[in-house]
GROMACS .gro file of C-alpha atoms in nm:
model
  195
    1MET     CA    1 -10.795 -12.404   0.020
    2SER     CA    2 -10.834 -12.535  -0.356
    3ASN     CA    3 -11.163 -12.516  -0.537
    4PRO     CA    4 -11.331 -12.872  -0.538
    5ARG     CA    5 -11.524 -12.791  -0.839
    6GLN     CA    6 -11.331 -12.885  -1.140
    7PRO     CA    7 -11.482 -12.842  -1.482
    8ALA     CA    8 -11.418 -13.106  -1.767
    9HIS     CA    9 -11.355 -12.841  -2.022
   10PRO     CA   10 -11.188 -12.498  -1.985
   11ILE     CA   11 -11.407 -12.204  -1.852
   12ASP     CA   12 -11.340 -11.905  -1.656
   13PRO     CA   13 -11.295 -11.970  -1.284
   14LEU     CA   14 -11.592 -11.741  -1.219
   15PHE     CA   15 -11.829 -12.005  -1.302
   16THR     CA   16 -11.694 -12.267  -1.076
   17GLU     CA   17 -11.609 -12.028  -0.792
   18ARG     CA   18 -11.967 -11.884  -0.762
   19TRP     CA   19 -12.195 -12.077  -0.544
   20SER     CA   20 -12.486 -12.003  -0.323
   21PRO     CA   21 -12.425 -11.982   0.040
   22ARG     CA   22 -12.650 -11.959   0.325
   23ALA     CA   23 -12.404 -11.834   0.588
   24PHE     CA   24 -12.379 -11.470   0.563
   25THR     CA   25 -12.203 -11.202   0.785
   26GLU     CA   26 -12.423 -10.920   0.899
   27GLU     CA   27 -12.222 -10.660   0.708
   28GLY     CA   28 -12.431 -10.413   0.539
   29MET     CA   29 -12.427 -10.352   0.157
   30PRO     CA   30 -12.373  -9.988   0.027
   31GLN     CA   31 -12.652  -9.875  -0.181
   32ALA     CA   32 -12.394  -9.826  -0.475
   33THR     CA   33 -12.285 -10.196  -0.448
   34LEU     CA   34 -12.640 -10.338  -0.469
   35MET     CA   35 -12.714 -10.088  -0.774
   36SER     CA   36 -12.404 -10.241  -0.945
   37LEU     CA   37 -12.556 -10.594  -0.903
   38LEU     CA   38 -12.871 -10.470  -1.034
   39GLU     CA   39 -12.713 -10.278  -1.315
   40ALA     CA   40 -12.550 -10.616  -1.427
   41ALA     CA   41 -12.881 -10.786  -1.420
   42ARG     CA   42 -13.035 -10.507  -1.631
   43TRP     CA   43 -12.792 -10.592  -1.909
   44ALA     CA   44 -12.886 -10.955  -1.946
   45PRO     CA   45 -13.008 -11.068  -2.271
   46SER     CA   46 -13.366 -11.097  -2.340
   47ALA     CA   47 -13.603 -11.225  -2.631
   48TYR     CA   48 -13.659 -10.918  -2.851
   49ASN     CA   49 -13.498 -10.697  -2.594
   50VAL     CA   50 -13.822 -10.663  -2.407
   51GLN     CA   51 -13.647 -10.678  -2.077
   52PRO     CA   52 -13.927 -10.847  -1.882
   53TRP     CA   53 -13.758 -10.842  -1.547
   54ARG     CA   54 -13.815 -10.608  -1.253
   55PHE     CA   55 -13.638 -10.590  -0.917
   56ILE     CA   56 -13.786 -10.508  -0.592
   57TYR     CA   57 -13.518 -10.464  -0.320
   58ALA     CA   58 -13.474 -10.406   0.036
   59HIS     CA   59 -13.172 -10.338   0.261
   60ARG     CA   60 -13.180 -10.526   0.600
   61ASP     CA   61 -13.268 -10.292   0.889
   62THR     CA   62 -13.503 -10.084   0.674
   63PRO     CA   63 -13.866 -10.057   0.640
   64ALA     CA   64 -13.869 -10.231   0.309
   65TRP     CA   65 -13.705 -10.541   0.454
   66GLN     CA   66 -13.978 -10.697   0.658
   67PRO     CA   67 -14.262 -10.721   0.383
   68ILE     CA   68 -14.022 -10.929   0.177
   69PHE     CA   69 -13.859 -11.116   0.468
   70GLY     CA   70 -14.200 -11.189   0.614
   71SER     CA   71 -14.307 -11.364   0.300
   72LEU     CA   72 -14.003 -11.633   0.320
   73VAL     CA   73 -14.077 -11.979   0.455
   74GLU     CA   74 -13.942 -12.019   0.800
   75PHE     CA   75 -13.654 -12.231   0.687
   76ASN     CA   76 -13.534 -11.942   0.459
   77GLN     CA   77 -13.599 -11.689   0.732
   78MET     CA   78 -13.362 -11.888   0.958
   79TRP     CA   79 -13.057 -11.801   0.744
   80THR     CA   80 -13.154 -11.478   0.548
   81LYS     CA   81 -13.179 -11.281   0.857
   82ARG     CA   82 -12.799 -11.206   0.827
   83ALA     CA   83 -12.800 -11.110   0.463
   84ALA     CA   84 -12.747 -10.759   0.355
   85ALA     CA   85 -13.024 -10.724   0.107
   86LEU     CA   86 -13.319 -10.931  -0.034
   87VAL     CA   87 -13.409 -10.876  -0.418
   88VAL     CA   88 -13.737 -11.000  -0.570
   89ILE     CA   89 -13.714 -11.076  -0.926
   90ALA     CA   90 -14.029 -11.049  -1.100
   91SER     CA   91 -14.104 -11.066  -1.477
   92ALA     CA   92 -14.372 -10.931  -1.710
   93ARG     CA   93 -14.597 -11.217  -1.851
   94GLU     CA   94 -14.679 -11.010  -2.155
   95ALA     CA   95 -14.483 -10.782  -2.372
   96VAL     CA   96 -14.537 -10.557  -2.693
   97PHE     CA   97 -14.307 -10.713  -2.941
   98PRO     CA   98 -14.144 -10.541  -3.230
   99GLY     CA   99 -14.417 -10.449  -3.486
  100ALA     CA  100 -14.693 -10.503  -3.265
  101ALA     CA  101 -14.949 -10.257  -3.132
  102ALA     CA  102 -15.076 -10.461  -2.829
  103PRO     CA  103 -14.924 -10.673  -2.566
  104ALA     CA  104 -14.888 -11.058  -2.611
  105PRO     CA  105 -14.811 -11.342  -2.392
  106ASN     CA  106 -14.428 -11.356  -2.361
  107ALA     CA  107 -14.328 -11.725  -2.313
  108SER     CA  108 -13.979 -11.654  -2.229
  109HIS     CA  109 -14.043 -11.409  -1.952
  110ALA     CA  110 -13.901 -11.642  -1.690
  111PHE     CA  111 -13.623 -11.760  -1.903
  112ASP     CA  112 -13.520 -11.400  -1.940
  113ALA     CA  113 -13.552 -11.333  -1.588
  114GLY     CA  114 -13.324 -11.633  -1.518
  115ALA     CA  115 -13.057 -11.465  -1.732
  116ALA     CA  116 -13.100 -11.138  -1.515
  117TRP     CA  117 -13.062 -11.357  -1.185
  118ALA     CA  118 -12.736 -11.513  -1.319
  119SER     CA  119 -12.594 -11.178  -1.417
  120LEU     CA  120 -12.661 -11.042  -1.075
  121ALA     CA  121 -12.503 -11.360  -0.917
  122PHE     CA  122 -12.197 -11.326  -1.132
  123GLN     CA  123 -12.142 -10.966  -1.060
  124ALA     CA  124 -12.197 -11.038  -0.689
  125GLN     CA  125 -11.924 -11.305  -0.706
  126LEU     CA  126 -11.694 -11.038  -0.916
  127SER     CA  127 -11.755 -10.782  -0.633
  128GLY     CA  128 -11.677 -10.998  -0.331
  129TRP     CA  129 -12.031 -11.065  -0.234
  130SER     CA  130 -12.262 -11.369  -0.273
  131ALA     CA  131 -12.616 -11.425  -0.375
  132HIS     CA  132 -12.853 -11.719  -0.304
  133ALA     CA  133 -13.187 -11.736  -0.496
  134MET     CA  134 -13.491 -11.891  -0.339
  135ALA     CA  135 -13.812 -12.056  -0.419
  136GLY     CA  136 -13.931 -12.101  -0.059
  137PHE     CA  137 -14.191 -11.801  -0.018
  138ASP     CA  138 -14.542 -11.728   0.004
  139ALA     CA  139 -14.614 -11.575  -0.337
  140ALA     CA  140 -14.951 -11.446  -0.256
  141LYS     CA  141 -14.828 -11.271   0.065
  142LEU     CA  142 -14.523 -11.131  -0.122
  143ARG     CA  143 -14.717 -11.010  -0.406
  144ALA     CA  144 -14.954 -10.796  -0.170
  145ALA     CA  145 -14.654 -10.674   0.046
  146ILE     CA  146 -14.465 -10.535  -0.254
  147GLY     CA  147 -14.771 -10.415  -0.455
  148LEU     CA  148 -14.687 -10.642  -0.739
  149PRO     CA  149 -14.954 -10.635  -1.016
  150GLU     CA  150 -15.087 -10.970  -1.150
  151ALA     CA  151 -14.941 -10.901  -1.481
  152TYR     CA  152 -14.590 -11.005  -1.342
  153ALA     CA  153 -14.472 -11.356  -1.227
  154ILE     CA  154 -14.260 -11.382  -0.912
  155ASP     CA  155 -13.951 -11.572  -1.024
  156THR     CA  156 -13.738 -11.566  -0.721
  157VAL     CA  157 -13.626 -11.403  -0.401
  158VAL     CA  158 -13.245 -11.348  -0.385
  159ALA     CA  159 -13.065 -11.298  -0.065
  160VAL     CA  160 -12.723 -11.114  -0.092
  161GLY     CA  161 -12.443 -11.069   0.148
  162ARG     CA  162 -12.098 -11.145   0.241
  163LYS     CA  163 -12.020 -11.498   0.282
  164GLY     CA  164 -12.007 -11.561   0.643
  165ASP     CA  165 -11.886 -11.854   0.880
  166PRO     CA  166 -12.101 -12.181   0.851
  167ALA     CA  167 -12.094 -12.181   1.247
  168VAL     CA  168 -12.372 -11.920   1.220
  169LEU     CA  169 -12.622 -12.174   1.093
  170PRO     CA  170 -12.820 -12.419   1.262
  171GLU     CA  171 -12.647 -12.747   1.296
  172GLY     CA  172 -12.880 -12.925   1.072
  173ILE     CA  173 -12.785 -12.709   0.767
  174ARG     CA  174 -12.413 -12.657   0.839
  175GLY     CA  175 -12.308 -12.964   0.642
  176ARG     CA  176 -12.478 -12.837   0.320
  177GLU     CA  177 -12.270 -12.510   0.339
  178LEU     CA  178 -12.025 -12.592   0.055
  179PRO     CA  179 -12.041 -12.560  -0.319
  180SER     CA  180 -12.250 -12.839  -0.498
  181ASP     CA  181 -12.110 -13.020  -0.791
  182ARG     CA  182 -12.275 -13.075  -1.132
  183ARG     CA  183 -12.373 -13.397  -1.328
  184PRO     CA  184 -12.122 -13.461  -1.606
  185LEU     CA  185 -12.181 -13.272  -1.928
  186SER     CA  186 -12.242 -13.620  -2.112
  187GLN     CA  187 -12.572 -13.650  -1.894
  188THR     CA  188 -12.674 -13.292  -1.992
  189ALA     CA  189 -12.571 -13.227  -2.361
  190PHE     CA  190 -12.682 -13.429  -2.651
  191GLU     CA  191 -12.583 -13.383  -2.985
  192GLY     CA  192 -12.889 -13.398  -3.238
  193SER     CA  193 -13.126 -13.572  -3.017
  194MET     CA  194 -13.184 -13.715  -2.660
  195ARG     CA  195 -13.266 -14.076  -2.808
   0.00000   0.00000   0.00000
């Protein structure tokens, strides 16, 4: 089947072939594979190279899984139960910038964590796996469950697994199990001004 996502300008197919499925097989992920995804995320760019991201992960069917899984909203638990791993991406709200002796607020911590998420997602795609980032979780419950200090923001929880058959999903969400399109570049990019 051909890819229904067609770019308006030449780009590598990686960008249109990557999407965030909810249907996963129950295949386990080797530790070395997960570490490769996190290694790619580690090499993301960040302001002043302060690397504010932190990754807290759990493989399914391990003691580390339930504390993260249990913080997800019911809708996300419904489909992530088949994922191979969950990764919490958090970021330090402050950093010690070059030339400074004390930490200061880092206005780009979430932006930089987003770059790490994208790197993880693209490495998953290149490795034959899929990743789906979520905002649907109880942040207070998750923070307590993983022992995350208040100095860190929780940016997302990512489910990682092998793309599966949409038939494993509840009927109400099967129809959403396909790559989403993007609005035209002309509605997103503006030369000089948005006026």
